[in-house]
PDB file of C-alpha atoms in Angstrom:
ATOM      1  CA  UNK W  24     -75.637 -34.792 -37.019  1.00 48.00           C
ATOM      2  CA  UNK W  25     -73.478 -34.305 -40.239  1.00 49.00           C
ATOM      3  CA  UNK W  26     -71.034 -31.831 -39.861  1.00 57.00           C
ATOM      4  CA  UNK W  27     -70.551 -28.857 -42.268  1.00 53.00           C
ATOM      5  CA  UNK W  28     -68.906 -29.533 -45.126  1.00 49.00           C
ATOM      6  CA  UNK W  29     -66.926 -27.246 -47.900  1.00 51.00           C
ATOM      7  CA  UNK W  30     -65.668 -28.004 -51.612  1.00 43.00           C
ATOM      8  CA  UNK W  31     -62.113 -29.428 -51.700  1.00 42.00           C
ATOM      9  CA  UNK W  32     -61.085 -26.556 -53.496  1.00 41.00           C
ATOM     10  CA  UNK W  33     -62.484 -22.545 -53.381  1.00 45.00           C
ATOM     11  CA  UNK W  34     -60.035 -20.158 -54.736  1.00 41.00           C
ATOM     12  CA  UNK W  35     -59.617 -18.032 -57.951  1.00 37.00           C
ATOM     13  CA  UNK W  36     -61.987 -15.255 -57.309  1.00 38.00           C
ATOM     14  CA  UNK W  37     -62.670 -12.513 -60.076  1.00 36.00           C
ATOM     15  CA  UNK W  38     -62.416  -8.509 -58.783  1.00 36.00           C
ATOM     16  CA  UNK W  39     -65.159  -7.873 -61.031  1.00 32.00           C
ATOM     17  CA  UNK W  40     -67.471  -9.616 -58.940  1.00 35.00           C
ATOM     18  CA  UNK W  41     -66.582  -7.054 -56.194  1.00 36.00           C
ATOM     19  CA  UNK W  42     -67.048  -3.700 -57.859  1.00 32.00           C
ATOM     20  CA  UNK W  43     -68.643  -2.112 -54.698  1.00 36.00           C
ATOM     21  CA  UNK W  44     -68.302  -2.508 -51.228  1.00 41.00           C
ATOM     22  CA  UNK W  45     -68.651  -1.319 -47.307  1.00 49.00           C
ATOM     23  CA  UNK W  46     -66.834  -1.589 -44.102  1.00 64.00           C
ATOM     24  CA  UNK W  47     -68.070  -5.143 -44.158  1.00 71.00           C
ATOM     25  CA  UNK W  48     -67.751  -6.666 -47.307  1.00 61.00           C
ATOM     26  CA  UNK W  49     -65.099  -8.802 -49.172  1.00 61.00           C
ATOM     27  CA  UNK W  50     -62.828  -6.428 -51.388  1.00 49.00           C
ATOM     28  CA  UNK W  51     -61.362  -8.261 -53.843  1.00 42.00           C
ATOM     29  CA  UNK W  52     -58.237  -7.510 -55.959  1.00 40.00           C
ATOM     30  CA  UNK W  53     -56.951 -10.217 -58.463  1.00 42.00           C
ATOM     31  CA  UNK W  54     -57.053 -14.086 -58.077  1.00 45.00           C
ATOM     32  CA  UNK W  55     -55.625 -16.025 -55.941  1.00 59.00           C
ATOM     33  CA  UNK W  56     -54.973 -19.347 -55.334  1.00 73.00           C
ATOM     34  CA  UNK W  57     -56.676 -20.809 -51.476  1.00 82.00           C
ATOM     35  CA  UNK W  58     -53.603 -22.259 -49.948  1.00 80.00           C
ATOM     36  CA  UNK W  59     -55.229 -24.253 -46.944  1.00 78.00           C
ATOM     37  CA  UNK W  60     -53.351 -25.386 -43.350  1.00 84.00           C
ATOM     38  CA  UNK W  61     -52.953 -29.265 -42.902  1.00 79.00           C
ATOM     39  CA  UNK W  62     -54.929 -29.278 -40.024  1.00 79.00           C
ATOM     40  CA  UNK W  63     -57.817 -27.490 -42.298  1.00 79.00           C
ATOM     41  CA  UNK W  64     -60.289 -30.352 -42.603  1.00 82.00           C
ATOM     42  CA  UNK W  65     -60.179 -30.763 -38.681  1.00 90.00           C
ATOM     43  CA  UNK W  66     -61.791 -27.215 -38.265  1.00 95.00           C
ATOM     44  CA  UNK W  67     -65.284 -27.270 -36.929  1.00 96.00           C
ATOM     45  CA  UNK W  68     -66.772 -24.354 -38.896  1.00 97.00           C
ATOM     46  CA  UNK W  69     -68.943 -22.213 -36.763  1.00 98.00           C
ATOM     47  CA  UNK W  70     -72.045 -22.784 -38.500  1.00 97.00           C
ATOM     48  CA  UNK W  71     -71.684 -27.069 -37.867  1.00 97.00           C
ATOM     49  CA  UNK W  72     -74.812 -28.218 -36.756  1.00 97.00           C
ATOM     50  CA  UNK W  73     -73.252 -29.598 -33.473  1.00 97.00           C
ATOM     51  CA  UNK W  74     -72.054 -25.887 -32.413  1.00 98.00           C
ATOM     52  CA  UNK W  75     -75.456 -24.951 -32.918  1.00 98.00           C
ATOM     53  CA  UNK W  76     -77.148 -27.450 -31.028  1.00 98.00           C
ATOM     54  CA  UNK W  77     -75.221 -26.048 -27.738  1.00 98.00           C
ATOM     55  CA  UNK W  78     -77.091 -24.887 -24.621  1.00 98.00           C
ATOM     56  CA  UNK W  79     -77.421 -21.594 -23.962  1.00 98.00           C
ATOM     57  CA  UNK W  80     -77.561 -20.130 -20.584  1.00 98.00           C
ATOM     58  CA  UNK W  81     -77.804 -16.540 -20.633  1.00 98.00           C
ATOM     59  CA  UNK W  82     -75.826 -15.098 -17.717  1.00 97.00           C
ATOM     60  CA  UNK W  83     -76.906 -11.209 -18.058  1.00 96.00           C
ATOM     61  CA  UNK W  84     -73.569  -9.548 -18.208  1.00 97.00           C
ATOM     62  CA  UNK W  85     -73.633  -6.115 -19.429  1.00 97.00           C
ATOM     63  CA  UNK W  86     -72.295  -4.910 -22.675  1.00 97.00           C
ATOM     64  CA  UNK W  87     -70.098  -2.145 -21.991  1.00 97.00           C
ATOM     65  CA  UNK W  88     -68.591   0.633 -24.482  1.00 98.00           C
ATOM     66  CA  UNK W  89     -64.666  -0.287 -24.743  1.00 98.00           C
ATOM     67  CA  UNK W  90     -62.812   2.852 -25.580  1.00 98.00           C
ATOM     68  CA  UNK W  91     -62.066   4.128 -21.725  1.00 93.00           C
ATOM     69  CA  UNK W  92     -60.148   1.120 -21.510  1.00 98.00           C
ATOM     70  CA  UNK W  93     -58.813  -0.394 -24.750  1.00 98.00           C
ATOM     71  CA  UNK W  94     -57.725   1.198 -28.171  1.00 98.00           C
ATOM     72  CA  UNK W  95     -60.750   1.174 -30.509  1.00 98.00           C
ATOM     73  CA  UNK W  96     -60.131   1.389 -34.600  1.00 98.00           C
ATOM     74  CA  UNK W  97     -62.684   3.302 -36.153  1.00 97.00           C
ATOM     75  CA  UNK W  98     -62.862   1.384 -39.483  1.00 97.00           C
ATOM     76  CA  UNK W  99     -66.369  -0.079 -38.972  1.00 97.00           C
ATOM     77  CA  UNK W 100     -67.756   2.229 -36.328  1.00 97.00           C
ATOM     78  CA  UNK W 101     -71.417   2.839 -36.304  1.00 97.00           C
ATOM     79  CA  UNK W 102     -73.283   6.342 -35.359  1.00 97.00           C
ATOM     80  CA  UNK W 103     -74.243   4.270 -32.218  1.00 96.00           C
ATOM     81  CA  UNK W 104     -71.246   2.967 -31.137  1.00 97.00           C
ATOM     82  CA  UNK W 105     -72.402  -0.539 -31.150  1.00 98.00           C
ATOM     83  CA  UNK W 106     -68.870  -1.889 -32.724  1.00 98.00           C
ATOM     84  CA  UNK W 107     -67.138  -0.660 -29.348  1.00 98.00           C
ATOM     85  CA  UNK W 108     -68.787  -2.953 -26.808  1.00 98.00           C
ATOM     86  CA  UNK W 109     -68.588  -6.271 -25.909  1.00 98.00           C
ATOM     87  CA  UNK W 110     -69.736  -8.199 -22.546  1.00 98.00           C
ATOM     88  CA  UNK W 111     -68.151  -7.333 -19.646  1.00 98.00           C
ATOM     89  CA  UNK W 112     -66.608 -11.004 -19.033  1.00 98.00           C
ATOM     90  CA  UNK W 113     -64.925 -11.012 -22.714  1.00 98.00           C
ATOM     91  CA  UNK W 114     -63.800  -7.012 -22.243  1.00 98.00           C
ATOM     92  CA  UNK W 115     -62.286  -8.142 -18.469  1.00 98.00           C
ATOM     93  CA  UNK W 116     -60.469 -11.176 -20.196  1.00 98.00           C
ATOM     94  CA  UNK W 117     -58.911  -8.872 -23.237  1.00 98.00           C
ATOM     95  CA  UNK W 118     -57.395  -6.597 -20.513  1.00 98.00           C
ATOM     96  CA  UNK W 119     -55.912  -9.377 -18.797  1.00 98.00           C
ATOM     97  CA  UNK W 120     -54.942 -10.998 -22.273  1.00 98.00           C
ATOM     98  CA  UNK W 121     -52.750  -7.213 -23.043  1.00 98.00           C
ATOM     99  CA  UNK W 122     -51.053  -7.698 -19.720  1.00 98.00           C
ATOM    100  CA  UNK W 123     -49.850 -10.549 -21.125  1.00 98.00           C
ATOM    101  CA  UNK W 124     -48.361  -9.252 -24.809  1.00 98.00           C
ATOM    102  CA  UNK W 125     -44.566  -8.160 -24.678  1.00 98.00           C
ATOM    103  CA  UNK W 126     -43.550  -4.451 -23.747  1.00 97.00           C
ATOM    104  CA  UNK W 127     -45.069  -2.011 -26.232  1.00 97.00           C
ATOM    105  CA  UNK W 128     -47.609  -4.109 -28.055  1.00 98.00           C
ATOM    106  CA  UNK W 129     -51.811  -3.634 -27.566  1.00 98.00           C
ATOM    107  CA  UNK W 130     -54.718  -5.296 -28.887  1.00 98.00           C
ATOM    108  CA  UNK W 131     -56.220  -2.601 -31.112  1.00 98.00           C
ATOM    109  CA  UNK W 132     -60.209  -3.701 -31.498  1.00 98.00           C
ATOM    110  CA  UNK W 133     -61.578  -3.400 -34.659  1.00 98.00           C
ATOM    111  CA  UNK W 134     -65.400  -4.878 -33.978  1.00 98.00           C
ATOM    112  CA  UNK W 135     -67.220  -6.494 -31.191  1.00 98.00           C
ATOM    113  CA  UNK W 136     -70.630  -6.345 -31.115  1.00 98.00           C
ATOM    114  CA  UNK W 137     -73.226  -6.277 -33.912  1.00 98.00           C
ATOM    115  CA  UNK W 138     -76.775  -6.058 -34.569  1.00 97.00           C
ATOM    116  CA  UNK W 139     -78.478  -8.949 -35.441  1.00 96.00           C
ATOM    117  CA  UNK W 140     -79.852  -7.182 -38.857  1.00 96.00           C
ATOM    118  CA  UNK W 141     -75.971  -6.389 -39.637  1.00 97.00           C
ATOM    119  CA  UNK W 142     -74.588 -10.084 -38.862  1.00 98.00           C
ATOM    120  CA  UNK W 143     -77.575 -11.490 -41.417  1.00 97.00           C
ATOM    121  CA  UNK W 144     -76.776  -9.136 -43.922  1.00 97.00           C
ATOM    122  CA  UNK W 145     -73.244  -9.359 -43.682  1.00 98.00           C
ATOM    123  CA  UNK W 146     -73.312 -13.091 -44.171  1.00 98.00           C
ATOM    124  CA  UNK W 147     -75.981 -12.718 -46.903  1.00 98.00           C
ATOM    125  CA  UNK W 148     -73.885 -11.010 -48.946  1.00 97.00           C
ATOM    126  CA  UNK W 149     -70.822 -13.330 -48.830  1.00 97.00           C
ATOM    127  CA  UNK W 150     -73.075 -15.861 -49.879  1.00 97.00           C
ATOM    128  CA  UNK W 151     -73.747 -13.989 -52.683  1.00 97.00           C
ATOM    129  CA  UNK W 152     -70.135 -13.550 -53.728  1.00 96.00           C
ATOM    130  CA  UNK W 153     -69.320 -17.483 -53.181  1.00 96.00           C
ATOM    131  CA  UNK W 154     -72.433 -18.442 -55.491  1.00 97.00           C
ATOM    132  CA  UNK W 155     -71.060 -16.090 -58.488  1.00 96.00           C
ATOM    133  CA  UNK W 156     -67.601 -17.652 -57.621  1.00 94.00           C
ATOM    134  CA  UNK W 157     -68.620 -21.443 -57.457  1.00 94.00           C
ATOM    135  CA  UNK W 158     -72.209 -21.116 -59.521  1.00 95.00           C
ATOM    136  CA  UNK W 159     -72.605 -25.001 -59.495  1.00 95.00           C
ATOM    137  CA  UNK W 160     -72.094 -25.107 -55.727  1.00 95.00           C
ATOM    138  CA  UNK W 161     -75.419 -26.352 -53.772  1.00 96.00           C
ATOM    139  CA  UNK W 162     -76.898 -24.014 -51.140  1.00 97.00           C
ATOM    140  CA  UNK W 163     -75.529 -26.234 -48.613  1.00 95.00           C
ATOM    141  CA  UNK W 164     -71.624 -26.252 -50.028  1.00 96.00           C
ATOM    142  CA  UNK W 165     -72.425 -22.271 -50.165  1.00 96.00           C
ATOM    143  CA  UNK W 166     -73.597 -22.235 -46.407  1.00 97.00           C
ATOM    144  CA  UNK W 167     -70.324 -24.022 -45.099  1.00 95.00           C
ATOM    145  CA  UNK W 168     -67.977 -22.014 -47.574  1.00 95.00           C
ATOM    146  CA  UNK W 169     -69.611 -18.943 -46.061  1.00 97.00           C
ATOM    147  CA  UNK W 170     -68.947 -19.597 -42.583  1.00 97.00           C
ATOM    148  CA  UNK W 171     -65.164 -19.968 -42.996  1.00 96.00           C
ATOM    149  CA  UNK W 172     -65.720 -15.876 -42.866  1.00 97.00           C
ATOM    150  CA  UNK W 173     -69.216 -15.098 -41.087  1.00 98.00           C
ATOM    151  CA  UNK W 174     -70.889 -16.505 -38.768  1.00 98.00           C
ATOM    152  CA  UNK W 175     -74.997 -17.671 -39.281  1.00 98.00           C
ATOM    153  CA  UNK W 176     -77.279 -16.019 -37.030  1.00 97.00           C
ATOM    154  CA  UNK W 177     -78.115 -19.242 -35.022  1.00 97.00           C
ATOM    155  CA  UNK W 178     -74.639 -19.066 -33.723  1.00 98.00           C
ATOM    156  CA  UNK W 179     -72.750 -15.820 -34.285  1.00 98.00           C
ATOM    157  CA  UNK W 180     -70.500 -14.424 -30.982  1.00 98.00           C
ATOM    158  CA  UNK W 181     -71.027 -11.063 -32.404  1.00 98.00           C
ATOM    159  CA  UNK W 182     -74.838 -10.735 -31.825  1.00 98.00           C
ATOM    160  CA  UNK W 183     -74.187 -11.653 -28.071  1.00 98.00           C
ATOM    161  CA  UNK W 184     -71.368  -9.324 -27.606  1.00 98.00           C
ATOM    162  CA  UNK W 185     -69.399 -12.250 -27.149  1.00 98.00           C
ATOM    163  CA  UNK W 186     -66.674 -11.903 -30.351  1.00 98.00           C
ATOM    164  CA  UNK W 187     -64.327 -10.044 -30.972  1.00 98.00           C
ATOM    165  CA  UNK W 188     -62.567  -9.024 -34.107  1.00 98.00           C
ATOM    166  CA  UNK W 189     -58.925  -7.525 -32.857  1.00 98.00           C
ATOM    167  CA  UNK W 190     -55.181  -7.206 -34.346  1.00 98.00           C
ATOM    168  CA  UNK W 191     -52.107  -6.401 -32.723  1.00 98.00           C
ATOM    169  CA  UNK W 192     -50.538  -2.812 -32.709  1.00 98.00           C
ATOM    170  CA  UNK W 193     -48.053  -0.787 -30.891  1.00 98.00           C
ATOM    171  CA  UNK W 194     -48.008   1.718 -28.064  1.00 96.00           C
ATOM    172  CA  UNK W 195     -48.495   4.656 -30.980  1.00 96.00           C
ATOM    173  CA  UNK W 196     -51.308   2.685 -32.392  1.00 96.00           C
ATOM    174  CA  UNK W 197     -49.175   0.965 -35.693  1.00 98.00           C
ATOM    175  CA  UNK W 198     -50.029  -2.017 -36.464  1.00 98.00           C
ATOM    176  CA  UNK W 199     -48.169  -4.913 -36.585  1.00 98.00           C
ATOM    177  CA  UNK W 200     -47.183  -7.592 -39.710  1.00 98.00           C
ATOM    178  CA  UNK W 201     -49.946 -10.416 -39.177  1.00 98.00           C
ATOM    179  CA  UNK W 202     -49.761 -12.100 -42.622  1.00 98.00           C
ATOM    180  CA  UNK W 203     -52.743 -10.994 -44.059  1.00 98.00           C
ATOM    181  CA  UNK W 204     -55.027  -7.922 -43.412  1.00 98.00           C
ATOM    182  CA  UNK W 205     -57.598  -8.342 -40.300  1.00 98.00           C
ATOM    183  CA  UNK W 206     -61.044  -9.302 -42.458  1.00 97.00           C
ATOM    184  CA  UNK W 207     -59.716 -10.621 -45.452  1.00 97.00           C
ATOM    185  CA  UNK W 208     -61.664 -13.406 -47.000  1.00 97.00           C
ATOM    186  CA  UNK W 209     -60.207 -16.906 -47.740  1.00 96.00           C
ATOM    187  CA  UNK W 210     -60.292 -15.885 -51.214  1.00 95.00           C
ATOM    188  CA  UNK W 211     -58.603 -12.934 -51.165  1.00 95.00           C
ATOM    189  CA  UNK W 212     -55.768 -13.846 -48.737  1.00 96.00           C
ATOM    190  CA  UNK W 213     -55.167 -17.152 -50.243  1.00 96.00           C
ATOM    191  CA  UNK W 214     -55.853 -18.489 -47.076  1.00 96.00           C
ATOM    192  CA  UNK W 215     -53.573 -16.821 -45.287  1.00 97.00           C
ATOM    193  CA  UNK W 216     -56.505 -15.499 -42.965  1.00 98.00           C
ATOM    194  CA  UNK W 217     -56.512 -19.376 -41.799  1.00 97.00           C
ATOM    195  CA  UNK W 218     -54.506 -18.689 -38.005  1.00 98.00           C
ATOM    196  CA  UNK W 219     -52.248 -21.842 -38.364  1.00 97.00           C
ATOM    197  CA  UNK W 220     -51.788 -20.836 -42.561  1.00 97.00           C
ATOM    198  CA  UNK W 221     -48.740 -21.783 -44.247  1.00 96.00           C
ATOM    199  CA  UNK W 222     -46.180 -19.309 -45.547  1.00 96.00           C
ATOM    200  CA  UNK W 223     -46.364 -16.855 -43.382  1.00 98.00           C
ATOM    201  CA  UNK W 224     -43.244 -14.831 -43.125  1.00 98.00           C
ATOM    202  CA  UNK W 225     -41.387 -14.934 -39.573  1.00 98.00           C
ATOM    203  CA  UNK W 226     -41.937 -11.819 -37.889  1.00 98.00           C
ATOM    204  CA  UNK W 227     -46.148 -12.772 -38.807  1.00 98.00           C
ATOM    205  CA  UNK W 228     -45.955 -16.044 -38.252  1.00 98.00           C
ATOM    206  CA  UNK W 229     -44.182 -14.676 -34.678  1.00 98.00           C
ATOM    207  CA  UNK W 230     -46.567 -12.370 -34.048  1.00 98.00           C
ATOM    208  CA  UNK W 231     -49.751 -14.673 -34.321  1.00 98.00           C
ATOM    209  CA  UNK W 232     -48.050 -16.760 -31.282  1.00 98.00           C
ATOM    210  CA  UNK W 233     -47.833 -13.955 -29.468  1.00 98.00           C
ATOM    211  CA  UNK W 234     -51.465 -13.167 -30.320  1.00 98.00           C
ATOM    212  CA  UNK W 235     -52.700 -16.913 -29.313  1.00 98.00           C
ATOM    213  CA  UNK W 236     -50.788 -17.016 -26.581  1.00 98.00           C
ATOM    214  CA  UNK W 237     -51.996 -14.172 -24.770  1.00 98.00           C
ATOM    215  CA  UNK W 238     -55.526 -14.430 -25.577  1.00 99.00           C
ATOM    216  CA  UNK W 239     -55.486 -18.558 -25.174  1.00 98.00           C
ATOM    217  CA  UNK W 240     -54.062 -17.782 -22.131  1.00 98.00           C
ATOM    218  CA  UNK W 241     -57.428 -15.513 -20.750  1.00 98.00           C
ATOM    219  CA  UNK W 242     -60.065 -17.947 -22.005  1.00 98.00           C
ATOM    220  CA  UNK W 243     -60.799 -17.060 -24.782  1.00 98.00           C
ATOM    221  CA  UNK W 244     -61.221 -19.446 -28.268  1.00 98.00           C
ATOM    222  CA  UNK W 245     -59.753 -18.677 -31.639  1.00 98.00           C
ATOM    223  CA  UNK W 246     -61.810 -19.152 -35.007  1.00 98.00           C
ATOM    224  CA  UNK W 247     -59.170 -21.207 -36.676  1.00 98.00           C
ATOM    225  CA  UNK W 248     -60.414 -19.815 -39.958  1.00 97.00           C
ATOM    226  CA  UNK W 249     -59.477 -16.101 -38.929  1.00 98.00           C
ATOM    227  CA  UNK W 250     -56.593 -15.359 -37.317  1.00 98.00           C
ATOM    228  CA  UNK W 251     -58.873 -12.004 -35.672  1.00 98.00           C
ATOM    229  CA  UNK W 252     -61.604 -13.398 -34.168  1.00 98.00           C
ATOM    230  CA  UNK W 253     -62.182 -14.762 -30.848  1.00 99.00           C
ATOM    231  CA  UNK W 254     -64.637 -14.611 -28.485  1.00 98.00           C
ATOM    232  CA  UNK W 255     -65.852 -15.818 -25.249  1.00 99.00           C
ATOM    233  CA  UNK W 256     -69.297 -16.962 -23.824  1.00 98.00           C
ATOM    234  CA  UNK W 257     -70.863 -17.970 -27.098  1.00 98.00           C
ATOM    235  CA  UNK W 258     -71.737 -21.230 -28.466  1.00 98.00           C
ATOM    236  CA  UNK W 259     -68.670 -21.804 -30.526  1.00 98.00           C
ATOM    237  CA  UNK W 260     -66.418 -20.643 -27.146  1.00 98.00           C
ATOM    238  CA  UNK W 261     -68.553 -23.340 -25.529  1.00 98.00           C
ATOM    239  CA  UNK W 262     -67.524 -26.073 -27.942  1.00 98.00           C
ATOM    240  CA  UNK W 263     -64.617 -25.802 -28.212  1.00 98.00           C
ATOM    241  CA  UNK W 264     -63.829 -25.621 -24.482  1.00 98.00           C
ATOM    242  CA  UNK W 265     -66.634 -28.529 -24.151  1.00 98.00           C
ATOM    243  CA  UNK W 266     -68.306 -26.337 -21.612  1.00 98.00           C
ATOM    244  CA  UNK W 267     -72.249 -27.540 -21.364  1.00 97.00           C
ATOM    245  CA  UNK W 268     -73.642 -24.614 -22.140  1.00 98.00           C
ATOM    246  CA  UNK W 269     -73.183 -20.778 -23.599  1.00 98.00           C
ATOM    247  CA  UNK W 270     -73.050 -17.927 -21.712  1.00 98.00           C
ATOM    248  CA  UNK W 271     -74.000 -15.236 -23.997  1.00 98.00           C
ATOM    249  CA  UNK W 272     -76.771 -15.390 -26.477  1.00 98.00           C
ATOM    250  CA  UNK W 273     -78.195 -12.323 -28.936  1.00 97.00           C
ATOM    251  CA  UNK W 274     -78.908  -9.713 -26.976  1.00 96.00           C
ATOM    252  CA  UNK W 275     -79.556  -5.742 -27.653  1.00 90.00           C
ATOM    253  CA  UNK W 276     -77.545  -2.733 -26.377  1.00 85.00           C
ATOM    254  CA  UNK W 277     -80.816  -1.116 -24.698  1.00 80.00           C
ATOM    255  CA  UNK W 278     -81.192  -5.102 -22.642  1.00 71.00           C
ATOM    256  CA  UNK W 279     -77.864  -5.470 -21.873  1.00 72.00           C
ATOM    257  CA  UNK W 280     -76.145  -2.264 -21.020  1.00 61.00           C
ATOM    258  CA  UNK W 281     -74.394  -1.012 -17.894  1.00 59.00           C
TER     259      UNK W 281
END
């Protein structure tokens, strides 16, 4: 199978092309140039046909709400509460991941898991942005350019409670310098949402190794195009491990639940 494949270059994006927005869309300000890690063309993008193709072997864990035990940010909650769960294997290896961080830091989570309807529309509308941005682009350079940022539906963590978007904060709940905000685009970050990005000042590029160490540490796999998200159990956890098969596939709250 051919893997996924984006344009050399993807940067300069108007902030007129961004006018409106929610919790979950790219907010532009400016242009900026894409400044891209060396190891960048290495990175298996989450929507390569071979992640796809992996097994999946639903185990059953429960999703289960995350707030009794881990601080929750409210900045894309849901009347349901859906952003505040996750499968009990990935929630078990985040608390053993924040035993890890130094004295006085947390994980504060930001979003685990999503409703299919949310993910598709989510990534729809990126696509959207990257086709006024690169209008000459075919639908399949617009595909892999959009999954530097969202994952398709035929292998998203999020769906399966499996991903996790996080940061780092401290005891009172501040959060800490990580380079670039948690959910900012390629575009608007100038690729400093890549993990392993370049210029990074000390103190973030510090307190990313403290962030992959911990959570490397527990099991779980980094998207190496956002420093935030990591999951474990889904199909891109699975390939990157080389595990045979997924653990968690799409599920519902009203399936899954404690």
């Amino acid at each position: 199978m051919e893997p996924a494949r984006v344009p050399g270059r993807w940067s300069q994006m108007d902030d007129s092309q961004n006018s409106q927005h929610s919790p979950h869309s790219p907010h532009l300000s400016g242009k900026r140039d894409v400044v891209l890690p060396a190891d960048a063309g290495e990175i298996v993008l989450i929507g390569d046909p071979r992640v796809a193709a992996v097994p999946l072997r639903e185990c059953g864990d429960p999703l289960v709400d995350c707030r009794e035990v881990l601080r929750v940010d409210r900045r894309r909650s849901d009347p349901d509460g859906d952003w505040a769960h996750l499968r009990a294997g990935v929630l078990n290896r985040l608390l053993h991941a924040e035993a890890l961080l130094p004295d006085g830091l947390r994980w504060l989570l930001v979003e685990g898991y999503r409703p299919p309807a949310l993910q598709q529309s989510i990534f729809d509308g990126y696509a959207t942005h990257l086709r006024e941005l690169r209008p000459r682009a075919d639908e399949a350079e617009i595909h892999a350019a959009a999954t530097r940022w969202c994952a398709p539906m035929e292998t998203a963590g999020h769906t399966a409670g499996a991903a996790v978007d996080l940061t780092v904060c401290t005891a009172e709940g501040t959060e800490v310098d990580m380079g670039s905000p948690e959910a900012a685009t390629p575009e608007e970050s100038g690729g400093a949402c890549y993990t392993h990005a370049p210029g990074l000042s000390e103190h973030a590029a510090r307190n990313r190794t403290t962030m992959v160490g911990a959570l490397t540490s527990a099991g779980l796999v980094n998207y190496p195009t956002e420093w935030w998200h990591w999951s474990y159990g889904d199909r891109y956890w699975a390939w990157t491990t080389g595990t045979r098969a997924a653990l968690y596939g799409p599920c519902t709250r009203a399936a899954t639940s404690a």
